[in-house]
Short mmCIF file of C-alpha atoms and ligand atoms in Angstrom, two decimals:
data_model
loop_
_atom_site.label_atom_id
_atom_site.label_comp_id
_atom_site.label_asym_id
_atom_site.label_seq_id
_atom_site.Cartn_x
_atom_site.Cartn_y
_atom_site.Cartn_z
CA MET A 1 0.00 0.00 0.00
CA ALA A 2 1.32 3.43 -0.84
CA ALA A 3 0.65 6.32 1.47
CA GLU A 4 0.91 10.02 0.89
CA GLY A 5 3.54 11.66 3.03
CA SER A 6 6.10 8.88 3.26
CA GLY A 7 8.96 8.88 0.80
CA ASP A 8 12.60 8.24 0.18
CA ARG A 9 15.31 10.84 -0.27
CA MET A 10 14.37 11.26 -3.94
CA GLY A 11 10.95 12.38 -2.84
CA ARG A 12 9.44 9.18 -4.16
CA ARG A 13 6.79 7.60 -2.06
CA ILE A 14 7.44 4.10 -0.84
CA PRO A 15 4.85 2.01 -2.60
CA PHE A 16 4.40 -0.90 -0.26
CA THR A 17 4.00 -1.65 3.38
CA VAL A 18 4.65 -5.07 4.80
CA PRO A 19 1.19 -6.63 4.29
CA LEU A 20 1.15 -5.87 0.61
CA ILE A 21 4.69 -7.12 0.11
CA LEU A 22 3.54 -10.40 1.59
CA ALA A 23 0.51 -10.37 -0.66
CA ALA A 24 2.69 -9.65 -3.68
CA ALA A 25 4.98 -12.51 -2.76
CA LEU A 26 1.98 -14.79 -2.81
CA VAL A 27 0.86 -13.82 -6.29
CA GLY A 28 4.20 -13.71 -8.00
CA PHE A 29 7.62 -12.27 -8.24
CA VAL A 30 7.80 -8.50 -7.95
CA SER A 31 10.81 -6.84 -9.51
CA ARG A 32 12.01 -3.42 -8.44
CA CYS A 33 13.27 -1.14 -11.13
CA GLU A 34 14.67 2.29 -10.57
CA GLY A 35 11.32 4.01 -10.61
CA GLY A 36 8.88 1.74 -8.95
CA VAL A 37 7.33 -1.66 -9.17
CA THR A 38 6.67 -3.66 -12.27
CA SER A 39 4.51 -6.51 -11.15
CA SER A 40 5.12 -9.76 -12.93
CA PHE A 41 1.98 -11.40 -11.67
CA VAL A 42 1.60 -14.43 -13.90
CA ARG A 43 -1.64 -14.63 -15.79
CA LYS A 44 -2.99 -17.46 -17.82
CA THR A 45 -2.49 -16.20 -21.34
CA GLU A 46 -5.73 -16.56 -23.20
CA LYS A 47 -6.96 -14.80 -26.27
CA THR A 48 -9.42 -12.03 -25.53
CA ILE A 49 -12.49 -12.65 -27.66
CA ASP A 50 -15.88 -11.04 -27.83
CA MET A 51 -18.89 -12.79 -26.45
CA PRO A 52 -20.96 -14.29 -29.28
CA ILE A 53 -24.01 -12.38 -30.40
CA ASP A 54 -26.38 -14.98 -28.86
CA SER A 55 -24.79 -14.72 -25.40
CA ASP A 56 -27.21 -14.40 -22.50
CA VAL A 57 -25.79 -11.01 -21.52
CA PHE A 58 -27.00 -9.62 -24.85
CA ARG A 59 -30.51 -10.98 -24.48
CA VAL A 60 -33.32 -8.68 -25.60
CA PRO A 61 -35.81 -8.13 -22.76
CA PRO A 62 -39.14 -9.89 -23.40
CA GLY A 63 -42.32 -8.06 -24.37
CA TYR A 64 -43.47 -5.87 -27.23
CA ASN A 65 -41.30 -2.77 -27.63
CA ALA A 66 -39.64 -3.41 -24.27
CA PRO A 67 -37.11 -0.75 -23.27
CA GLN A 68 -33.55 -2.02 -23.57
CA GLN A 69 -30.02 -0.68 -23.13
CA VAL A 70 -31.16 1.34 -20.14
CA HIS A 71 -28.52 3.68 -18.77
CA ILE A 72 -28.44 6.68 -16.48
CA THR A 73 -26.02 9.52 -15.95
CA GLN A 74 -25.96 12.68 -13.89
CA GLY A 75 -28.38 15.25 -15.32
CA ASN A 76 -27.14 18.57 -13.94
CA HIS A 77 -24.20 20.10 -12.15
CA ASP A 78 -24.97 19.24 -8.52
CA GLY A 79 -26.42 15.73 -8.85
CA SER A 80 -30.09 16.57 -8.25
CA ALA A 81 -31.07 15.48 -11.77
CA MET A 82 -30.62 12.24 -13.68
CA ILE A 83 -30.72 11.56 -17.41
CA ILE A 84 -32.56 8.30 -18.08
CA SER A 85 -31.85 6.76 -21.50
CA TRP A 86 -33.15 3.65 -23.24
CA VAL A 87 -33.89 2.20 -26.65
CA THR A 88 -37.10 0.80 -28.10
CA MET A 89 -36.95 -1.30 -31.23
CA ASP A 90 -40.47 -1.92 -32.57
CA GLU A 91 -41.91 1.60 -32.54
CA PRO A 92 -41.09 4.85 -30.75
CA GLY A 93 -43.53 4.30 -27.92
CA SER A 94 -43.51 6.68 -24.98
CA SER A 95 -40.55 8.79 -23.87
CA LYS A 96 -42.16 9.27 -20.48
CA VAL A 97 -40.50 8.32 -17.19
CA LEU A 98 -42.65 7.65 -14.12
CA TYR A 99 -40.72 7.90 -10.89
CA GLY A 100 -41.03 8.22 -7.14
CA THR A 101 -39.49 7.26 -3.85
CA GLU A 102 -41.89 4.39 -3.21
CA LYS A 103 -41.87 1.38 -5.46
CA HIS A 104 -45.64 1.17 -5.78
CA LYS A 105 -46.31 4.90 -5.92
CA LEU A 106 -44.54 6.50 -8.84
CA ASP A 107 -46.22 9.85 -8.40
CA SER A 108 -43.94 11.98 -10.57
CA SER A 109 -43.45 11.95 -14.30
CA ALA A 110 -41.24 13.59 -16.89
CA GLU A 111 -41.42 13.65 -20.64
CA GLY A 112 -38.33 12.94 -22.69
CA ARG A 113 -37.57 12.78 -26.39
CA TYR A 114 -36.33 10.20 -28.77
CA THR A 115 -33.85 10.29 -31.60
CA ARG A 116 -32.47 7.79 -34.08
CA TYR A 117 -29.68 7.67 -36.60
CA LYS A 118 -28.43 5.77 -39.63
CA PHE A 119 -24.89 4.50 -39.96
CA TYR A 120 -24.01 2.97 -43.33
CA ASN A 121 -26.53 0.11 -43.69
CA TYR A 122 -27.67 0.23 -40.06
CA THR A 123 -30.65 2.09 -38.67
CA SER A 124 -30.83 2.51 -34.92
CA GLY A 125 -33.81 1.88 -32.70
CA TYR A 126 -35.62 4.77 -31.02
CA ILE A 127 -33.19 6.20 -28.50
CA HIS A 128 -34.97 7.96 -25.64
CA HIS A 129 -33.48 10.49 -23.24
CA CYS A 130 -35.37 12.01 -20.34
CA ASN A 131 -33.82 14.28 -17.73
CA ILE A 132 -35.65 14.06 -14.42
CA ARG A 133 -34.93 17.04 -12.20
CA LYS A 134 -35.35 18.41 -8.71
CA LEU A 135 -34.57 15.11 -7.08
CA LYS A 136 -33.93 14.93 -3.37
CA HIS A 137 -30.37 14.14 -2.41
CA ASP A 138 -29.32 10.85 -0.88
CA THR A 139 -32.65 9.26 -1.80
CA THR A 140 -33.57 6.07 -3.60
CA TYR A 141 -35.89 6.59 -6.55
CA TYR A 142 -37.77 3.95 -8.52
CA TYR A 143 -38.45 4.63 -12.16
CA ALA A 144 -40.55 3.00 -14.84
CA ILE A 145 -40.17 3.26 -18.61
CA GLY A 146 -41.90 1.70 -21.59
CA ILE A 147 -45.20 3.22 -20.59
CA GLY A 148 -48.05 1.94 -22.81
CA HIS A 149 -46.34 -1.27 -23.88
CA THR A 150 -43.90 -3.33 -21.85
CA VAL A 151 -43.09 -1.47 -18.64
CA ARG A 152 -39.76 -2.07 -16.95
CA MET A 153 -38.80 -0.69 -13.53
CA PHE A 154 -35.37 0.14 -12.12
CA TRP A 155 -34.01 2.24 -9.27
CA PHE A 156 -31.08 4.43 -8.32
CA THR A 157 -29.88 6.43 -5.34
CA THR A 158 -29.08 10.11 -5.70
CA PRO A 159 -25.80 11.38 -4.29
CA PRO A 160 -25.67 13.29 -1.02
CA ARG A 161 -25.83 17.07 -1.19
CA VAL A 162 -22.55 18.50 -2.42
CA GLY A 163 -20.26 19.09 0.52
CA PRO A 164 -16.76 18.52 1.83
CA ASP A 165 -17.30 15.67 4.24
CA VAL A 166 -19.88 13.44 2.59
CA PRO A 167 -18.27 10.06 1.90
CA TYR A 168 -18.70 8.80 -1.63
CA THR A 169 -17.34 5.81 -3.53
CA PHE A 170 -16.58 5.86 -7.23
CA GLY A 171 -15.73 2.93 -9.47
CA LEU A 172 -13.22 3.35 -12.28
CA ILE A 173 -13.61 1.39 -15.49
CA GLY A 174 -12.06 1.97 -18.90
CA ASP A 175 -11.88 0.45 -22.35
CA LEU A 176 -14.51 -2.11 -21.45
CA GLY A 177 -15.72 -3.62 -24.74
CA GLN A 178 -17.79 -6.78 -24.74
CA SER A 179 -15.44 -9.73 -24.46
CA PHE A 180 -15.59 -12.54 -21.93
CA ASP A 181 -13.01 -10.57 -19.96
CA SER A 182 -15.24 -7.48 -20.07
CA ASN A 183 -17.94 -9.54 -18.43
CA VAL A 184 -15.55 -10.63 -15.68
CA THR A 185 -14.53 -7.00 -15.08
CA LEU A 186 -18.11 -5.81 -14.82
CA THR A 187 -19.09 -8.67 -12.51
CA HIS A 188 -16.04 -8.00 -10.35
CA TYR A 189 -16.97 -4.32 -10.14
CA GLU A 190 -20.58 -5.15 -9.25
CA SER A 191 -19.41 -7.34 -6.39
CA ASN A 192 -18.28 -4.22 -4.52
CA PRO A 193 -21.26 -3.25 -2.38
CA LYS A 194 -19.98 0.30 -1.75
CA ALA A 195 -19.48 1.55 -5.31
CA GLN A 196 -22.07 4.22 -6.11
CA ALA A 197 -21.20 5.57 -9.57
CA VAL A 198 -18.75 4.76 -12.34
CA LEU A 199 -16.23 7.17 -13.75
CA PHE A 200 -15.77 5.70 -17.20
CA VAL A 201 -12.61 6.78 -19.00
CA GLY A 202 -13.64 6.07 -22.58
CA ASP A 203 -13.85 3.34 -25.24
CA LEU A 204 -17.23 1.76 -24.67
CA SER A 205 -18.42 -0.85 -27.16
CA TYR A 206 -15.57 -1.38 -29.67
CA ALA A 207 -18.27 -1.76 -32.35
CA ASP A 208 -15.83 -0.08 -34.72
CA ASN A 209 -13.67 -3.20 -34.73
CA TYR A 210 -16.42 -4.96 -36.68
CA PRO A 211 -16.96 -4.71 -40.45
CA ASN A 212 -18.52 -1.35 -41.32
CA HIS A 213 -18.46 -0.46 -37.60
CA ASP A 214 -21.39 -2.84 -37.15
CA ASN A 215 -23.60 -0.73 -34.91
CA VAL A 216 -25.49 -3.81 -33.78
CA ARG A 217 -22.50 -4.12 -31.43
CA TRP A 218 -23.42 -0.77 -29.91
CA ASP A 219 -26.81 -2.32 -29.12
CA THR A 220 -25.33 -5.49 -27.66
CA TRP A 221 -22.98 -3.42 -25.49
CA GLY A 222 -25.90 -1.35 -24.20
CA ARG A 223 -27.72 -4.54 -23.20
CA PHE A 224 -24.59 -6.06 -21.67
CA VAL A 225 -23.88 -3.16 -19.29
CA GLU A 226 -27.54 -2.43 -18.46
CA ARG A 227 -27.32 -4.49 -15.28
CA SER A 228 -25.09 -1.72 -13.88
CA THR A 229 -25.85 1.36 -15.99
CA ALA A 230 -29.61 1.23 -15.26
CA TYR A 231 -28.98 1.39 -11.51
CA GLN A 232 -26.08 3.75 -11.03
CA PRO A 233 -24.83 6.63 -13.13
CA TRP A 234 -21.86 6.14 -15.37
CA ILE A 235 -20.01 9.37 -16.05
CA TRP A 236 -18.91 9.25 -19.69
CA THR A 237 -15.58 10.19 -21.22
CA THR A 238 -15.06 9.71 -24.95
CA GLY A 239 -12.26 7.59 -26.38
CA ASN A 240 -11.00 6.91 -29.88
CA HIS A 241 -13.45 4.01 -30.25
CA GLU A 242 -16.32 6.48 -30.01
CA LEU A 243 -15.08 8.39 -33.08
CA ASP A 244 -16.72 6.06 -35.65
CA PHE A 245 -15.17 8.16 -38.39
CA ALA A 246 -15.37 6.02 -41.52
CA PRO A 247 -15.18 8.06 -44.73
CA GLU A 248 -14.56 4.87 -46.71
CA ILE A 249 -18.22 3.96 -46.14
CA GLY A 250 -19.50 7.53 -46.27
CA GLU A 251 -19.60 8.08 -42.50
CA THR A 252 -17.87 11.39 -41.94
CA GLU A 253 -19.60 12.71 -38.81
CA PRO A 254 -17.31 11.84 -35.88
CA PHE A 255 -18.96 10.45 -32.74
CA LYS A 256 -22.34 9.97 -34.43
CA PRO A 257 -23.41 6.78 -32.58
CA PHE A 258 -22.06 8.01 -29.22
CA ARG A 259 -23.76 11.39 -29.47
CA HIS A 260 -27.12 9.85 -30.18
CA ARG A 261 -26.85 7.18 -27.53
CA TYR A 262 -25.09 8.83 -24.59
CA HIS A 263 -26.20 12.23 -23.38
CA VAL A 264 -24.26 14.15 -20.75
CA PRO A 265 -25.10 17.38 -18.86
CA TYR A 266 -22.45 19.50 -20.55
CA LYS A 267 -24.46 22.72 -20.71
CA ALA A 268 -24.76 22.76 -16.91
CA SER A 269 -21.04 23.51 -16.66
CA GLY A 270 -20.98 26.13 -19.39
CA SER A 271 -19.49 23.75 -21.93
CA THR A 272 -20.48 24.06 -25.56
CA SER A 273 -19.78 20.42 -26.35
CA PRO A 274 -20.74 17.06 -24.83
CA PHE A 275 -17.10 15.95 -25.00
CA TRP A 276 -15.81 18.16 -22.20
CA TYR A 277 -17.77 19.14 -19.12
CA SER A 278 -17.81 18.97 -15.34
CA ILE A 279 -20.06 17.73 -12.58
CA LYS A 280 -20.09 17.96 -8.82
CA ARG A 281 -20.96 14.76 -7.03
CA GLY A 282 -20.88 14.65 -3.25
CA PRO A 283 -17.36 15.71 -2.20
CA ALA A 284 -15.91 15.52 -5.72
CA TYR A 285 -15.57 17.90 -8.63
CA ILE A 286 -15.09 15.90 -11.79
CA ILE A 287 -13.74 17.39 -14.99
CA VAL A 288 -14.08 15.37 -18.18
CA LEU A 289 -11.68 16.21 -21.02
CA ALA A 290 -11.71 15.13 -24.66
CA SER A 291 -8.55 13.67 -26.16
CA TYR A 292 -10.13 13.67 -29.62
CA GLN A 293 -11.41 17.23 -29.78
CA ALA A 294 -9.22 20.24 -30.37
CA TYR A 295 -7.43 21.48 -27.24
CA GLY A 296 -4.84 23.85 -28.65
CA LYS A 297 -4.69 27.45 -27.55
CA TYR A 298 -7.85 29.44 -28.40
CA THR A 299 -9.95 26.32 -29.02
CA PRO A 300 -13.30 25.96 -27.23
CA GLN A 301 -12.03 23.16 -24.96
CA TYR A 302 -8.91 25.15 -24.00
CA LYS A 303 -10.93 28.23 -23.24
CA TRP A 304 -13.49 26.28 -21.24
CA LEU A 305 -10.88 24.53 -19.08
CA GLU A 306 -8.99 27.76 -18.50
CA GLU A 307 -12.15 29.32 -17.08
CA GLU A 308 -13.36 26.16 -15.38
CA LEU A 309 -10.45 25.31 -13.10
CA PRO A 310 -10.54 28.56 -11.05
CA LYS A 311 -14.27 28.01 -10.43
CA VAL A 312 -13.67 24.90 -8.35
CA ASN A 313 -14.31 25.69 -4.69
CA ARG A 314 -12.28 23.17 -2.72
CA SER A 315 -14.11 24.10 0.47
CA GLU A 316 -17.27 22.80 -1.16
CA THR A 317 -15.77 19.94 -3.22
CA PRO A 318 -12.32 19.11 -1.82
CA TRP A 319 -11.61 16.34 -4.34
CA LEU A 320 -10.71 17.48 -7.84
CA ILE A 321 -10.64 14.61 -10.33
CA VAL A 322 -9.88 14.77 -14.05
CA LEU A 323 -10.94 12.12 -16.56
CA VAL A 324 -9.34 11.87 -19.98
CA HIS A 325 -8.93 9.00 -22.40
CA SER A 326 -5.33 9.20 -23.59
CA PRO A 327 -2.89 9.14 -20.63
CA TRP A 328 -0.34 11.91 -20.16
CA TYR A 329 2.08 9.60 -18.38
CA ASN A 330 2.33 6.11 -19.78
CA SER A 331 5.33 3.79 -19.69
CA TYR A 332 3.89 1.07 -21.90
CA ASN A 333 4.96 0.85 -25.51
CA TYR A 334 1.34 1.01 -26.59
CA HIS A 335 0.06 4.50 -27.38
CA TYR A 336 3.38 5.81 -26.11
CA MET A 337 3.45 9.65 -26.02
CA GLU A 338 -0.02 9.95 -27.58
CA GLY A 339 -1.17 12.08 -24.65
CA GLU A 340 1.91 14.28 -24.77
CA THR A 341 0.48 17.23 -26.67
CA MET A 342 -2.45 17.56 -24.30
CA ARG A 343 -0.09 17.24 -21.33
CA VAL A 344 1.97 20.11 -22.72
CA MET A 345 -1.14 22.26 -23.03
CA PHE A 346 -2.80 21.55 -19.70
CA GLU A 347 -0.41 20.03 -17.15
CA SER A 348 0.68 23.34 -15.62
CA TRP A 349 -2.96 24.28 -15.00
CA LEU A 350 -3.63 21.00 -13.21
CA VAL A 351 -0.59 21.47 -10.99
CA LYS A 352 -1.47 25.08 -10.26
CA ASN A 353 -4.99 24.06 -9.30
CA LYS A 354 -3.80 21.06 -7.29
CA VAL A 355 -5.80 18.38 -9.04
CA ASP A 356 -5.80 15.27 -6.85
CA VAL A 357 -5.83 12.58 -9.49
CA VAL A 358 -6.10 12.12 -13.26
CA PHE A 359 -7.67 8.91 -14.51
CA ALA A 360 -7.07 7.82 -18.10
CA GLY A 361 -7.66 4.75 -20.24
CA HIS A 362 -6.59 3.90 -23.78
CA VAL A 363 -3.65 1.69 -22.77
CA HIS A 364 -5.04 -1.77 -22.00
CA ALA A 365 -3.18 -2.24 -18.76
CA TYR A 366 -2.78 -0.66 -15.34
CA GLU A 367 -0.32 1.97 -14.15
CA ARG A 368 -0.05 4.45 -11.28
CA SER A 369 2.43 7.31 -11.16
CA HIS A 370 4.09 9.14 -8.31
CA ARG A 371 3.15 12.78 -7.85
CA ILE A 372 5.32 14.32 -10.53
CA SER A 373 5.22 17.19 -12.99
CA ASN A 374 7.13 18.05 -16.10
CA ILE A 375 6.41 21.68 -16.78
CA ALA A 376 9.76 23.40 -16.39
CA TYR A 377 11.10 22.52 -19.83
CA ASN A 378 11.37 25.40 -22.31
CA ILE A 379 13.31 23.67 -25.13
CA VAL A 380 16.68 25.16 -24.19
CA ASN A 381 17.01 24.60 -20.44
CA GLY A 382 17.38 20.82 -20.54
CA GLU A 383 14.85 20.38 -17.72
CA CYS A 384 12.86 17.80 -19.59
CA GLN A 385 12.50 15.14 -16.90
CA PRO A 386 9.45 14.74 -14.67
CA VAL A 387 10.29 15.79 -11.13
CA PRO A 388 8.61 15.03 -7.78
CA ASP A 389 5.92 17.65 -7.22
CA GLU A 390 3.59 17.64 -4.23
CA SER A 391 1.13 19.91 -6.05
CA ALA A 392 0.83 17.50 -8.97
CA PRO A 393 -1.86 14.89 -9.44
CA VAL A 394 -1.32 11.14 -9.36
CA TYR A 395 -1.82 9.75 -12.87
CA ILE A 396 -3.61 6.45 -13.12
CA THR A 397 -4.14 4.46 -16.30
CA ILE A 398 -7.12 2.17 -15.93
CA GLY A 399 -7.71 1.10 -19.55
CA ASP A 400 -7.86 -2.51 -18.47
CA GLY A 401 -11.58 -3.24 -18.82
CA GLY A 402 -10.94 -6.28 -21.03
CA ASN A 403 -11.92 -5.44 -24.61
CA LEU A 404 -11.21 -7.72 -27.55
CA GLU A 405 -7.94 -6.01 -28.46
CA GLY A 406 -6.27 -7.75 -25.52
CA LEU A 407 -3.69 -6.63 -23.00
CA ALA A 408 -0.84 -4.19 -23.53
CA THR A 409 1.96 -6.35 -22.19
CA ASN A 410 4.95 -4.57 -23.67
CA MET A 411 6.53 -1.98 -21.35
CA THR A 412 9.33 0.52 -21.73
CA GLU A 413 12.43 -0.58 -19.83
CA PRO A 414 13.71 0.35 -17.41
CA GLN A 415 10.61 1.52 -15.63
CA PRO A 416 10.74 5.32 -15.61
CA SER A 417 11.20 7.00 -12.25
CA TYR A 418 7.74 8.58 -12.38
CA SER A 419 6.01 5.21 -12.60
CA ALA A 420 5.08 3.84 -9.17
CA PHE A 421 3.35 0.60 -10.13
CA ARG A 422 2.41 -1.10 -13.38
CA GLU A 423 0.91 -4.39 -14.35
CA ALA A 424 -0.64 -5.74 -17.53
CA SER A 425 -3.82 -7.34 -16.18
CA PHE A 426 -7.50 -6.64 -16.63
CA GLY A 427 -9.36 -5.06 -13.74
CA HIS A 428 -11.10 -2.01 -12.31
CA ALA A 429 -10.47 0.44 -9.49
CA ILE A 430 -12.34 1.99 -6.58
CA PHE A 431 -11.83 5.55 -5.33
CA ASP A 432 -13.38 5.68 -1.89
CA ILE A 433 -13.59 9.22 -0.53
CA LYS A 434 -13.76 9.17 3.25
CA ASN A 435 -13.75 12.88 4.10
CA ARG A 436 -12.09 16.12 2.99
CA THR A 437 -8.59 14.90 3.81
CA HIS A 438 -8.45 11.24 2.82
CA ALA A 439 -9.54 8.81 0.13
CA TYR A 440 -8.63 5.17 -0.20
CA TYR A 441 -7.84 3.89 -3.65
CA GLU A 442 -7.68 0.24 -4.73
CA TRP A 443 -7.02 -1.49 -8.01
CA HIS A 444 -8.59 -4.93 -8.39
CA ARG A 445 -7.24 -7.32 -10.98
CA ASN A 446 -9.80 -9.73 -12.39
CA GLN A 447 -8.03 -12.85 -11.20
CA ASP A 448 -8.50 -11.92 -7.54
CA GLY A 449 -11.49 -12.04 -5.24
CA ASN A 450 -13.18 -8.73 -4.48
CA ALA A 451 -11.49 -8.38 -1.11
CA VAL A 452 -8.02 -8.37 -2.68
CA ALA A 453 -6.41 -5.16 -3.89
CA ALA A 454 -3.45 -5.66 -6.22
CA ASP A 455 -2.45 -2.02 -5.80
CA SER A 456 -3.67 0.48 -3.27
CA MET A 457 -2.91 3.93 -1.96
CA TRP A 458 -4.17 6.37 0.64
CA PHE A 459 -4.73 9.71 -1.06
CA GLN A 460 -4.22 12.82 0.97
CA ASN A 461 -6.17 15.72 -0.45
CA ARG A 462 -3.96 18.34 -2.15
CA CYS A 463 -5.80 21.26 -0.56
CA TRP A 464 -6.75 19.73 2.78
CA LYS A 465 -3.59 18.30 4.32
CA SER A 466 -5.38 18.73 7.64
CA ALA A 467 -9.10 19.01 8.29
CA ASP A 468 -8.98 22.59 9.55
CA LYS A 469 -7.16 24.38 6.74
CA ASN A 470 -7.84 24.69 3.03
CA GLU A 471 -4.38 25.47 1.70
CA CYS A 472 -5.78 26.27 -1.74
CA SER A 473 -7.76 29.20 -0.42
CA VAL A 474 -4.67 31.02 0.84
FE1 FE2 B 9 -8.53 4.03 -26.70
#
C-alpha cells in the first residue's frame, strides 16, 4: 500500500508496506526497477475474444417494444437530476419516465424525447433520453419506462448534497468492450457493495472493430452493461473508439453513434460540447476532457478549461478529479506519447490548481504514477524530466476493462522514475472518498477475489492536508 507523506530521499513515495509485500509474494515475483514496481503477476495467457451475439448477456428483454439498453447519468451540475436513456426497437412508444421514492407509488413523471440515426446500412432503434430534475439528495428513486407497452422498472440512489465531508465511492472502469473478460470485469466491479457511480474513461463498445463499424454491437454493449448502468450513473468520457469516423463507407460525422446514444449534462457547466464538461458529485468535482477534440490554444475546450479550473471551490468539493482518455504519463509501448500534446497544453494548470488525481484509459493495462510534474522545460534549459511535485496529481491508467484487443503487455524498460506501479492485467479500481482529507484507492485485478487489492494507496487531499485548513484558499 502506498501512502501520501512517506517517501525516500528522492521524494518518491514508498509504494508498499509489509502486508502488501507479503501479498505480492503470494501472487508472483515483484521486480524493483529504478522508478517503482513492475509486477510480474503471472496470468494465464488466453486470447481475448468477444462474447458471441447470442450470449445471454445480450438478451433482448421480453415483451413488445420493451425498453432495452437502459442507462443513467448525472443530469445537472450538482447531482439533483438524472438523465434516463433507453432504446425501443419496434416503434417509438412513450418517452415518459414515471418515478417516485416508493416502489408502488410513482407519483412523478417527466417527458423525454427520442432520436435515431443511420450509420451505413444500419438504422438505430428509437433512443430515448429524459432528464428528471429536482430530485432529493441521498434518496432512492424507482423509475418506470416503456409506458403503454412493456413497462420495466429500475431504481437508483441520488448522491448526497454536495459538501466537503460526505463520503462517496466511485468505481473506475475503462476500455470495457464486450469480451468474456469485459464480463468478468463488470461482474467484479458489481461485487463491490460500496461503489455508487462509475467514472468511465472512454472506449465503450468497440463496435468499430467490426466490419462497417457494425452498430449492432453498440446495441449489444448497451444490453450487456444495463445491469449496472440502469442502476447507477456512469459518467462518460469519450475515447477513440467512439469516433466512428469512416469516410470509406461515407460516415464522416465523428462520434455519431455516441452522441445519439449517450447524453451528458455539458451545458450545466458552461461547456459548448458534450465531450468536455464537469459535474459535482458529493465531495468531488469531476472534470471530463476530450482527447479527440481540439485542445490547442484558443480552441473551445482550451478556453473552457482555463475558465473552469478557477471556479472549483475546494471548500465545497475538496476532491478534484480529471478524466481523460489518452494518458499523459504512460510507460507502456502502446500509445506511447499519444497524450503528450495535451499534457503540454494543460499540465501546468492542473498542478497550479492542485488536481488530486487524473484517470485515463486507452492503454489496456494498469499503471499508477508518483506525484510528478514536467512543466519546467522550455526547449533550451534541458529540464525535460518529470520531477517530484507535491502539487501535482497522481496519474492512473485504468484502460484494463478487457476489450477484444487484448492486453498491452509490452513496457518501456527500465521503468521510468515517475512510474510507481504497473501491471498488464484486466481489472477495475475503486476511489473511496472518506472525508475532505483522505480517500482510499484500490485497483482490483480480475483474477482476484473482491477483497483483494493488487495495488492500493491512501490519497491525501492536495488542498486539505489537515481538516482545519484549506491550503488552496490562501
Ligand atoms: Fe482508446
